[in-house]
PDB file of C-alpha atoms in Angstrom:
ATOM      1  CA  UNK A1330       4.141 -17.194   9.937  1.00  0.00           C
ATOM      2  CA  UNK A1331       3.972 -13.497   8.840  1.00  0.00           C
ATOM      3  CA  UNK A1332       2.486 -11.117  11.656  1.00  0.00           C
ATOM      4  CA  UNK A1333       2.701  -7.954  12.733  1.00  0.00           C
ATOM      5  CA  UNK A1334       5.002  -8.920  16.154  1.00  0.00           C
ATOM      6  CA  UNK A1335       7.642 -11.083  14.066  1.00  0.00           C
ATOM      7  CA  UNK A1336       7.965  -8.223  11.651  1.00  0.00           C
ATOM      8  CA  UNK A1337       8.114  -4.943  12.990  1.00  0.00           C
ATOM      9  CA  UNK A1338       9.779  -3.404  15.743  1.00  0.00           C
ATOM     10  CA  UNK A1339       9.500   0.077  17.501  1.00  0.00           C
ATOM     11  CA  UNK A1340      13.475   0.180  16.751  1.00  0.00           C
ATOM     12  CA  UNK A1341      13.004   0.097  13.140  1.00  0.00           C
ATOM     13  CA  UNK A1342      10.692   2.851  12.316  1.00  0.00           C
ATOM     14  CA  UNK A1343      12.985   5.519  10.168  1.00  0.00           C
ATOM     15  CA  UNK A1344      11.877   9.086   9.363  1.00  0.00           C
ATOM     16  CA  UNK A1345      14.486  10.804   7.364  1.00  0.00           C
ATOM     17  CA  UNK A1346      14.723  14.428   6.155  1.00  0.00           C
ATOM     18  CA  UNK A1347      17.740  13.027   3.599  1.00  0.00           C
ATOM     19  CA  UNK A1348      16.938  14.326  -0.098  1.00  0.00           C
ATOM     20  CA  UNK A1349      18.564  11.254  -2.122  1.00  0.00           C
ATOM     21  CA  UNK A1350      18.672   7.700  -2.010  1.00  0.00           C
ATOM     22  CA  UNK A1351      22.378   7.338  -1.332  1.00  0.00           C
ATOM     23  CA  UNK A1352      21.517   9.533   2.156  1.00  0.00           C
ATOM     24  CA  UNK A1353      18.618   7.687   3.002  1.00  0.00           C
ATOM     25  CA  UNK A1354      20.486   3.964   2.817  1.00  0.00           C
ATOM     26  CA  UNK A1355      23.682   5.249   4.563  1.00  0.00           C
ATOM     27  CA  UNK A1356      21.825   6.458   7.451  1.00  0.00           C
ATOM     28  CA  UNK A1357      19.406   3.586   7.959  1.00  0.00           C
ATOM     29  CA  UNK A1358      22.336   1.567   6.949  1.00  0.00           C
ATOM     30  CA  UNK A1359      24.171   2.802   9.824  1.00  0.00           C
ATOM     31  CA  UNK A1360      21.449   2.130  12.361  1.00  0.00           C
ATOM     32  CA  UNK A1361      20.556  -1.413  10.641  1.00  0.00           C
ATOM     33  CA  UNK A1362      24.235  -2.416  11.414  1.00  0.00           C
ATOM     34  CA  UNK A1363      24.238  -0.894  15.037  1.00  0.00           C
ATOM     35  CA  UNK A1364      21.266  -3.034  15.553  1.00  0.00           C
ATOM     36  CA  UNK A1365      22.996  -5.607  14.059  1.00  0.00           C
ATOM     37  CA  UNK A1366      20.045  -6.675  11.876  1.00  0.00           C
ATOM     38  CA  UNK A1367      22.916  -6.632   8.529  1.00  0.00           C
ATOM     39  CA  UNK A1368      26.010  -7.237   7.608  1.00  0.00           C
ATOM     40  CA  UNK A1369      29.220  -4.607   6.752  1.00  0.00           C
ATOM     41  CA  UNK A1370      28.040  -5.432   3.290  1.00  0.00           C
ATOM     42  CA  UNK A1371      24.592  -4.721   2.882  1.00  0.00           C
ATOM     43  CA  UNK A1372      24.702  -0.940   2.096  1.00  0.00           C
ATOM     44  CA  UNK A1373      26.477  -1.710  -1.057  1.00  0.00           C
ATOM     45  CA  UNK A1374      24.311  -4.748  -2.278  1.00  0.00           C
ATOM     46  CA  UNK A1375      21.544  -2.629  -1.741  1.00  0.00           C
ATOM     47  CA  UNK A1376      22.692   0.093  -3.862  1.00  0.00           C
ATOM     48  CA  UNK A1377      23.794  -1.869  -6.627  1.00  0.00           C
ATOM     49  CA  UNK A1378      20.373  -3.767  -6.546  1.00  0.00           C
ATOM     50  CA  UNK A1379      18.765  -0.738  -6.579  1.00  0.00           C
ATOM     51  CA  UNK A1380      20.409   0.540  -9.636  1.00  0.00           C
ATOM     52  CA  UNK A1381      20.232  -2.620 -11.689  1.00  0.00           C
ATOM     53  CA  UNK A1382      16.903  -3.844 -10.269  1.00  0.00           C
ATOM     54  CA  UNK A1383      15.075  -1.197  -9.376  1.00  0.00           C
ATOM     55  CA  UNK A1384      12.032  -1.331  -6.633  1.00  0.00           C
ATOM     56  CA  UNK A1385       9.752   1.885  -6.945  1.00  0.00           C
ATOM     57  CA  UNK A1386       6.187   0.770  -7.299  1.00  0.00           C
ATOM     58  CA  UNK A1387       3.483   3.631  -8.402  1.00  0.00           C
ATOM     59  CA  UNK A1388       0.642   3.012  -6.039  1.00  0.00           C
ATOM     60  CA  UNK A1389      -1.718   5.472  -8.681  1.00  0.00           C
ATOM     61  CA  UNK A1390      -3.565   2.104 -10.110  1.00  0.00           C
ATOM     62  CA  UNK A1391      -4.273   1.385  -6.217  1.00  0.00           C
ATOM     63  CA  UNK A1392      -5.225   4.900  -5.861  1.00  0.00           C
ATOM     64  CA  UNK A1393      -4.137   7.541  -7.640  1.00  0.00           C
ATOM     65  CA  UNK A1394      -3.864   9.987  -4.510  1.00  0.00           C
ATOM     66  CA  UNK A1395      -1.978   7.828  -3.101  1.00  0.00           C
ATOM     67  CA  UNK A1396       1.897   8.677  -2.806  1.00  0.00           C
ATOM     68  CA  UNK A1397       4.299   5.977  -3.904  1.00  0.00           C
ATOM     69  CA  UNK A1398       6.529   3.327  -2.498  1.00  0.00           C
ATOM     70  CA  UNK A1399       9.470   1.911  -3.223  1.00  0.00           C
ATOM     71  CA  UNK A1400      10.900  -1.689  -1.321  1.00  0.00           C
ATOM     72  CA  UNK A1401      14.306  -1.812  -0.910  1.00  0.00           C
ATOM     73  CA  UNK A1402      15.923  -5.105  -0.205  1.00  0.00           C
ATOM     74  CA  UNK A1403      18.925  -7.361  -0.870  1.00  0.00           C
ATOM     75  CA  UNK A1404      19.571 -11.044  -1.164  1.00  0.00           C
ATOM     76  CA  UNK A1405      19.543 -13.049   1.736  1.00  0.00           C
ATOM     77  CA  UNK A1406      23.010 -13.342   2.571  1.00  0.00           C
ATOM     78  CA  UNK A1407      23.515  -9.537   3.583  1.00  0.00           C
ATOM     79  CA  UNK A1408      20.712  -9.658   6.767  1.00  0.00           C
ATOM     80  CA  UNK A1409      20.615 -11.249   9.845  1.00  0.00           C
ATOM     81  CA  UNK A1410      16.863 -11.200  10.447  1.00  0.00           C
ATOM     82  CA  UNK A1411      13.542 -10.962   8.939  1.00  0.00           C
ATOM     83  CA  UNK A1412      11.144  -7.754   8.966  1.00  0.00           C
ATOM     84  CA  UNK A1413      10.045  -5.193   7.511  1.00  0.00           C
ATOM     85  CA  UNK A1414      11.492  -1.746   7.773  1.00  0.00           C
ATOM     86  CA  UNK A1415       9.065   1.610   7.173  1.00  0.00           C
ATOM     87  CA  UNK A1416      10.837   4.598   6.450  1.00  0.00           C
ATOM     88  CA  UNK A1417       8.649   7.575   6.268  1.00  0.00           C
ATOM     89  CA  UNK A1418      10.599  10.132   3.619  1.00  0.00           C
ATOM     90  CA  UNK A1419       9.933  14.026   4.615  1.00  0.00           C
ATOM     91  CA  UNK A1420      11.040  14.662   1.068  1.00  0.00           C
ATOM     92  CA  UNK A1421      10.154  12.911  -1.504  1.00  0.00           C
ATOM     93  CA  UNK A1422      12.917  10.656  -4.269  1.00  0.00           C
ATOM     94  CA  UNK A1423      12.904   9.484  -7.106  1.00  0.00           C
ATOM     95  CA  UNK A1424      12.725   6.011  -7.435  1.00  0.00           C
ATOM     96  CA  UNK A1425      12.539   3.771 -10.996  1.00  0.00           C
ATOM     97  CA  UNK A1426       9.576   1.867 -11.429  1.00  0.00           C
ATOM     98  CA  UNK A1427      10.160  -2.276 -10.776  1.00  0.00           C
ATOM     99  CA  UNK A1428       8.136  -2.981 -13.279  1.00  0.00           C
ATOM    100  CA  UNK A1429       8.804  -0.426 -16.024  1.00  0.00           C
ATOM    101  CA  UNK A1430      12.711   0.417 -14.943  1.00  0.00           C
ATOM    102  CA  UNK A1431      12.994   3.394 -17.338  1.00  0.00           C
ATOM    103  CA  UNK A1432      10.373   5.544 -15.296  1.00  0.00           C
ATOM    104  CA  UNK A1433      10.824   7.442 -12.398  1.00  0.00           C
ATOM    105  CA  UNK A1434       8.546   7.725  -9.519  1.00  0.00           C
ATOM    106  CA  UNK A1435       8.397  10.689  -6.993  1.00  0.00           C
ATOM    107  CA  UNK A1436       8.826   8.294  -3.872  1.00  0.00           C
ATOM    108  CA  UNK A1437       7.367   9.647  -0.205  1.00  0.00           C
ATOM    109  CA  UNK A1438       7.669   5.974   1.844  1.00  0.00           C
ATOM    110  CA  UNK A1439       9.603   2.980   1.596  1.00  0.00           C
ATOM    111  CA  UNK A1440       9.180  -0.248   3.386  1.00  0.00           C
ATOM    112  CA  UNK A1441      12.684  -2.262   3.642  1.00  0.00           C
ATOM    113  CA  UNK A1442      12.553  -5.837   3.231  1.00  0.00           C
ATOM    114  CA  UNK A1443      14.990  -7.799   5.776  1.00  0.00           C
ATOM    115  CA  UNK A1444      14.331 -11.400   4.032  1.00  0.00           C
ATOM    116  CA  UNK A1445      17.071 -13.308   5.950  1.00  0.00           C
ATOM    117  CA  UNK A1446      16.039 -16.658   4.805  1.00  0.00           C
ATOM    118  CA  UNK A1447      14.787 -16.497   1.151  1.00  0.00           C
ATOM    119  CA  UNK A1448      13.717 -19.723   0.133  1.00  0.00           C
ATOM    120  CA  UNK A1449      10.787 -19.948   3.629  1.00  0.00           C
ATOM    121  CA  UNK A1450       9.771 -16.397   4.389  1.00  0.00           C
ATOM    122  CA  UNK A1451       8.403 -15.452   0.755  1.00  0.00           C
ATOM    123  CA  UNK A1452       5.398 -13.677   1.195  1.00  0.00           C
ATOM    124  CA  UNK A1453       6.875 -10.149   3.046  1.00  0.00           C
ATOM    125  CA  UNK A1454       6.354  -8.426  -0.284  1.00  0.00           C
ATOM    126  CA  UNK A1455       2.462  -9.807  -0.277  1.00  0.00           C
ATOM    127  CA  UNK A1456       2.080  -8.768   3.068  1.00  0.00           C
ATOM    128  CA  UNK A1457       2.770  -4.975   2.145  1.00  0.00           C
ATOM    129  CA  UNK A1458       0.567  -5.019  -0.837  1.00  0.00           C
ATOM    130  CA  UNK A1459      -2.268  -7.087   1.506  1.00  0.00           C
ATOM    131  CA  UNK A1460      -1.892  -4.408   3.635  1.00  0.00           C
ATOM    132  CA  UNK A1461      -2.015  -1.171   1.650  1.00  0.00           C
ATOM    133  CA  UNK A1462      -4.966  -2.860  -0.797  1.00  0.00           C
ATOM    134  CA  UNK A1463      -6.987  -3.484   2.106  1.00  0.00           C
ATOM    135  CA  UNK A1464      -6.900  -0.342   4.139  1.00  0.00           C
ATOM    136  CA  UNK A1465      -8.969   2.599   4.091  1.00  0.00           C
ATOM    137  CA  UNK A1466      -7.161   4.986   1.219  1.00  0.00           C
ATOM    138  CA  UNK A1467      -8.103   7.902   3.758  1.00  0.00           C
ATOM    139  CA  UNK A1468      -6.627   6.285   6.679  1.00  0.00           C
ATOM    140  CA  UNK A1469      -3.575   5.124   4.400  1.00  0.00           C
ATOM    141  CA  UNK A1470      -3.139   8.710   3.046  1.00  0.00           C
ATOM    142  CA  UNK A1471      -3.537  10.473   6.771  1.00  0.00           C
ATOM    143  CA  UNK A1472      -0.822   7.583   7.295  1.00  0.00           C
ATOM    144  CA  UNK A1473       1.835   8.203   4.834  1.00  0.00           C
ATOM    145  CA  UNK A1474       1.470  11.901   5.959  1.00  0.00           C
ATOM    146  CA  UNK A1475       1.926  10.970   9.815  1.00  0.00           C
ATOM    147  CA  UNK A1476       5.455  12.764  11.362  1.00  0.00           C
ATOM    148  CA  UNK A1477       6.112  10.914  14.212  1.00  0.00           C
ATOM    149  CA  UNK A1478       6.854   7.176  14.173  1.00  0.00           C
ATOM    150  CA  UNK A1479       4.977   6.096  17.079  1.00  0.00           C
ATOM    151  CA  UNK A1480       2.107   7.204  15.031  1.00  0.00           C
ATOM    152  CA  UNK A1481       3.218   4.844  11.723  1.00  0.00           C
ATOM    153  CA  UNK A1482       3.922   2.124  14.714  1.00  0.00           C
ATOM    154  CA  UNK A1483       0.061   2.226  15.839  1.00  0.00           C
ATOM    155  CA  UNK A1484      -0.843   2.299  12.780  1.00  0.00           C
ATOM    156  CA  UNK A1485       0.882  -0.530  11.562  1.00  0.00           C
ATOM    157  CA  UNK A1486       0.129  -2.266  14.474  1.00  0.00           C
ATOM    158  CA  UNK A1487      -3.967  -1.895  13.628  1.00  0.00           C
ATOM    159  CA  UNK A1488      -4.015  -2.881  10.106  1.00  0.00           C
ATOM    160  CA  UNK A1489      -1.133  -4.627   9.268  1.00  0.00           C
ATOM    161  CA  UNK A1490      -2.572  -8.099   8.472  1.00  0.00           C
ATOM    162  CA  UNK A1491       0.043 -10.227   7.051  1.00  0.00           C
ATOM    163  CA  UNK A1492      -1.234 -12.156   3.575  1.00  0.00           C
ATOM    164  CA  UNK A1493      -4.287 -11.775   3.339  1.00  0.00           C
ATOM    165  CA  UNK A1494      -5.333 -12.306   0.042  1.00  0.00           C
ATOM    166  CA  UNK A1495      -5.359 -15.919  -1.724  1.00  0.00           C
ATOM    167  CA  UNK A1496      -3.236 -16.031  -5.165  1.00  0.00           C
TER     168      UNK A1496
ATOM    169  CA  UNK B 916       4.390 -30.420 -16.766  1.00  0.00           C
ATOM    170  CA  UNK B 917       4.969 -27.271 -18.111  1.00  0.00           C
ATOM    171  CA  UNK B 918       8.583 -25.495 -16.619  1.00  0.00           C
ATOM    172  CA  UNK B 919       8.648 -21.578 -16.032  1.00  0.00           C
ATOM    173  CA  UNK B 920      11.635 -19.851 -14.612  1.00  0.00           C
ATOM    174  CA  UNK B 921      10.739 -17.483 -13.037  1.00  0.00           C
ATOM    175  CA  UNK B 922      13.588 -14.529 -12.118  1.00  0.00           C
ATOM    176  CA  UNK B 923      14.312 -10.880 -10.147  1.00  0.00           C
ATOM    177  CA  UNK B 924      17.408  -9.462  -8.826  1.00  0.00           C
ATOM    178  CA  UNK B 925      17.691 -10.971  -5.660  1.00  0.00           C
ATOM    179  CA  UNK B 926      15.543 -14.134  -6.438  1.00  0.00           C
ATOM    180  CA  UNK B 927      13.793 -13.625  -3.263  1.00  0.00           C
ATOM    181  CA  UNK B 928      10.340 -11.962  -2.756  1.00  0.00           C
ATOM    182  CA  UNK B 929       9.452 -10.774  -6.370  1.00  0.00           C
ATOM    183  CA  UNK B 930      10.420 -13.900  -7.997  1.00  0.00           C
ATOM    184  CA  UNK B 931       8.950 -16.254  -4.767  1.00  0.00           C
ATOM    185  CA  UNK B 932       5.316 -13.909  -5.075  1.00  0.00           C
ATOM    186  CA  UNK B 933       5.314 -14.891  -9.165  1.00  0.00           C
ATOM    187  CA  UNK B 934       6.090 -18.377  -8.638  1.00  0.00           C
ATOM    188  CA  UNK B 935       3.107 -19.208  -5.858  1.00  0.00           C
ATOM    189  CA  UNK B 936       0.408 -16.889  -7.791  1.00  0.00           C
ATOM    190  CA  UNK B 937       1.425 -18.303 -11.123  1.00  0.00           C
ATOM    191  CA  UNK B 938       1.318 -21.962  -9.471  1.00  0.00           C
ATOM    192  CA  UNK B 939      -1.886 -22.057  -8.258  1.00  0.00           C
ATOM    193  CA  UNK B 940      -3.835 -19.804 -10.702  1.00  0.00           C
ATOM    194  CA  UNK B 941      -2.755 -22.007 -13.304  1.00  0.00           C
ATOM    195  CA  UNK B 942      -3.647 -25.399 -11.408  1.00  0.00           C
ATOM    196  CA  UNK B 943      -6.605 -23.529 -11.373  1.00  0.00           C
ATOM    197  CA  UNK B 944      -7.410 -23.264 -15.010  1.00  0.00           C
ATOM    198  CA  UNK B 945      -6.291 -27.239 -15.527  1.00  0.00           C
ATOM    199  CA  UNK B 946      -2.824 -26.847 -16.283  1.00  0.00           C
ATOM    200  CA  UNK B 947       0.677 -28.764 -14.581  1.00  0.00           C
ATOM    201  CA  UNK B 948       3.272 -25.567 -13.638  1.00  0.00           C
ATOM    202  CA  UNK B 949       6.366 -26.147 -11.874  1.00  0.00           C
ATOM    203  CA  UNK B 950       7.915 -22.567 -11.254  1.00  0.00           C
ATOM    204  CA  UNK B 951      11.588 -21.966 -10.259  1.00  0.00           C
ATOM    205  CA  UNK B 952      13.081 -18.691  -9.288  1.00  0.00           C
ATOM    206  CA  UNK B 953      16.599 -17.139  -9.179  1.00  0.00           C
ATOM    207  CA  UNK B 954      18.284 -14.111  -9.209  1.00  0.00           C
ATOM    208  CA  UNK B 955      18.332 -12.572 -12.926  1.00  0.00           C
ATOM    209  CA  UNK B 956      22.438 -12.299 -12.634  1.00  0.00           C
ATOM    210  CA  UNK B 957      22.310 -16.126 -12.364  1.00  0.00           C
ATOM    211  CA  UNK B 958      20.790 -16.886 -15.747  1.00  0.00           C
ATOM    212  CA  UNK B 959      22.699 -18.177 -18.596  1.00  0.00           C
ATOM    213  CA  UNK B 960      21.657 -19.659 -21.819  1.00  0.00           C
ATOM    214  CA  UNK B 961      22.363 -23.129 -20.630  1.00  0.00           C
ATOM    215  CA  UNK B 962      19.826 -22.776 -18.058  1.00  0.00           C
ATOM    216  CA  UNK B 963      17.077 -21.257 -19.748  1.00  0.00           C
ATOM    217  CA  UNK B 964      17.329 -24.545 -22.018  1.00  0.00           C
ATOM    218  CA  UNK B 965      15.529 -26.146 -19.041  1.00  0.00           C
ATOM    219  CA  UNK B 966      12.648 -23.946 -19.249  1.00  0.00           C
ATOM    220  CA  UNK B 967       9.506 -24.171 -21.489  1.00  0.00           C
ATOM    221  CA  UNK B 968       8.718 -20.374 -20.198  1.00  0.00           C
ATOM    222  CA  UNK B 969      10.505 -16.813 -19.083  1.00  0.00           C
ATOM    223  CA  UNK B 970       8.786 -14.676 -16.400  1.00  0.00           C
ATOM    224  CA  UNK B 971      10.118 -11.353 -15.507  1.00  0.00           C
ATOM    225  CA  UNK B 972       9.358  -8.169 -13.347  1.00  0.00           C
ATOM    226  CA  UNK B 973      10.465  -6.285 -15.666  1.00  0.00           C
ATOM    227  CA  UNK B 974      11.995  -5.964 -19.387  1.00  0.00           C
ATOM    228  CA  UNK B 975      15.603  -7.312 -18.018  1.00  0.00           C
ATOM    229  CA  UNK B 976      18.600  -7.030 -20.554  1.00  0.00           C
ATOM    230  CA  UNK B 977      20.090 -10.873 -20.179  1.00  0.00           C
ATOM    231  CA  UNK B 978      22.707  -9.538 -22.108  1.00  0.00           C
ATOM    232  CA  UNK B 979      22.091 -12.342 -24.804  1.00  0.00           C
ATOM    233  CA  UNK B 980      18.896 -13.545 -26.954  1.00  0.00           C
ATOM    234  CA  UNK B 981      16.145 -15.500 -25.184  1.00  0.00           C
ATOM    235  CA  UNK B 982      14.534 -17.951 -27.290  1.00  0.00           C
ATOM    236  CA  UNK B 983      11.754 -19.317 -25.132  1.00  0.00           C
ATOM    237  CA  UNK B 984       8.415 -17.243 -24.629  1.00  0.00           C
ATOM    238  CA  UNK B 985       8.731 -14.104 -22.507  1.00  0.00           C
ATOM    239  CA  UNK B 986       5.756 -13.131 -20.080  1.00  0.00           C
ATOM    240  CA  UNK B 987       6.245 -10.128 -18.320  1.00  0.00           C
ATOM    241  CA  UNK B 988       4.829 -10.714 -14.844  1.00  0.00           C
ATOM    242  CA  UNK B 989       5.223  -7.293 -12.609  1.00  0.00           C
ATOM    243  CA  UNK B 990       1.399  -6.651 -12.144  1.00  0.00           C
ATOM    244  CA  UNK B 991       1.234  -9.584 -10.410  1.00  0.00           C
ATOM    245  CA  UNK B 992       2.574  -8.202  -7.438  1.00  0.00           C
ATOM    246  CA  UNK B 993       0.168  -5.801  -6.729  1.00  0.00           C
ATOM    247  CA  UNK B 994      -2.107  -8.308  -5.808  1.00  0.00           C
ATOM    248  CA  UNK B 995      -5.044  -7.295  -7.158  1.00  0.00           C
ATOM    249  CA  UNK B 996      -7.287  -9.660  -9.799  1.00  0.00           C
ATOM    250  CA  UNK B 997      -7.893  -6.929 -12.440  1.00  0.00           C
ATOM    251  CA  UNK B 998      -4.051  -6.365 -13.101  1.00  0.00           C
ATOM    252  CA  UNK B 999      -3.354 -10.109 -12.332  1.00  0.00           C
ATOM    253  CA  UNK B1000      -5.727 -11.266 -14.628  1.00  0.00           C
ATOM    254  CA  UNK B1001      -3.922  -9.798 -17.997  1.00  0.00           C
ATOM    255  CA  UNK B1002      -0.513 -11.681 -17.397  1.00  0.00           C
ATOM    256  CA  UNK B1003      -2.436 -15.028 -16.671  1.00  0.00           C
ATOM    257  CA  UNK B1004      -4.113 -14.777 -19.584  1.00  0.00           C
ATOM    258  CA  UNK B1005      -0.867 -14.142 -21.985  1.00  0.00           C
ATOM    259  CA  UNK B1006       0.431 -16.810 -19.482  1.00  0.00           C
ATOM    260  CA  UNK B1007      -2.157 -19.558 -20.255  1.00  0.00           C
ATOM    261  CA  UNK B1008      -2.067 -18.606 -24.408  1.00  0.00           C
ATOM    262  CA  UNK B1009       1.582 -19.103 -24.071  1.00  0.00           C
ATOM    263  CA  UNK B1010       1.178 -22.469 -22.659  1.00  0.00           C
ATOM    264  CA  UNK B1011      -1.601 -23.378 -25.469  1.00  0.00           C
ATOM    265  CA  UNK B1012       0.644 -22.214 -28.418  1.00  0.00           C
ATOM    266  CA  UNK B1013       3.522 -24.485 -27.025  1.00  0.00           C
ATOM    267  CA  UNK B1014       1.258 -27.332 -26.955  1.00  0.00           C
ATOM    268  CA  UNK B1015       2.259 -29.112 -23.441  1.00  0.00           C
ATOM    269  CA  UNK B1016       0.187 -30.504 -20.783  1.00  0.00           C
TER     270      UNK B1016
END
């Protein structure tokens, strides 16, 4: 069951002033690892997916004021749990595009996928789209701009939904 | 029974969102689907043989010629029926011009 509690936690909110990918992994890497949510190995599985199988998504056909996102993840094997990670990104990166991998997207938020058991808990990436299509695009603008991460925890907390939409 | 494979690169989430939308929009419109997913290292010409149908996220370089139909699924997982609707659509012509139930 995909909800809000099971998902998130206060611990593993990230706002990061890095200015390039590589930064940005390391250090949530680092405090992923303390929390000991991965494994040794998951900082360079996650790289390596991200260069060969890119995750930036352009939100513009949502809304095209929105920023864009990019979900970051790795197989199974490299995480011990199951959530989902927001990392708020004071500067923008580039990301490529997942579904056309030769363009690059400006990127100003990522949410981290933890998907420890692959095969049951397939609908975290659904649950992020559910909740960015149904929110208000003010609210979810005013959101991506918030600086302080019990701010993006509230947030969350309110309108994060889990799937909400039927296929 | 028609049999899609469907793949992204860590066979988890992208590839698991494809498989249930493409499963029950196309029990929908009268058709048998079975969808499998793996990770898009893991395919091989000998398993594609298995498959009637190719689904990807993305234009992914296999590295050797495919030579089953190709549907490019991405939109699908922004869950939302206007971009959905396209790729079930080349989906469901693909499954006519093969001719299967």
């Amino acid at each position: 069951m995909i909800t809000f509690d099971t998902l998130f936690t206060k611990d593993r909110i990230y706002i990061s002033n890095k200015t390039n990918q590589k930064d940005i992994f390391m250090e949530v890497y680092q405090d992923l690892l303390k929390q000991n949510c991965v494994t040794k190995d998951f900082l360079r599985n996650l790289c390596e997916r991200e260069r060969n199988y890119p995750t930036g998504i352009d939100l513009a056909p949502i809304d095209p004021s929105l920023p864009n996102i990019a979900i970051p993840h790795t197989e199974s094997q490299f995480v011990k749990t199951s959530g989902i990670v927001p990392i708020k990104l004071n500067h923008p990166i580039y990301f490529y595009n997942m579904i056309h991998p030769k363009e690059e997207l400006p990127v100003s938020f990522l949410f981290m996928i933890l998907n420890q058991d692959g095969q049951e808990q397939t609908s975290l990436l659904a649950s992020i789209m559910d909740f960015i299509n149904s929110c208000d695009k003010d609210e979810l603008t005013a959101f991506f701009q918030m600086k302080d991460s019990e701010d993006l925890f509230n947030f969350l907390k309110n309108n994060f939904k889990g799937v909400i939409a039927n296929d | 029974m028609i049999k899609i494979l469907a793949a992204c690169g860590a066979g988890v989430n992208s590839s698991h969102q494809i498989k249930s939308a493409l499963e029950n929009e196309m029990k929908k419109r009268g058709y048998q689907v079975s969808v499998d997913t793996t990770m898009i290292k893991d395919i091989n010409q000998d398993k594609l043989e298995h498959y009637d149908i190719f689904t990807q996220i993305a234009n992914s370089n296999l590295g050797f010629e495919i030579n089953i139909p190709v549907v490019d699924a991405g939109p699908i997982l922004y869950r939302i029926p206007t971009m959905a609707e396209p790729v079930y659509q080349e989906l469901e012509d693909t499954i006519k011009k093969l001719g299967k139930k």
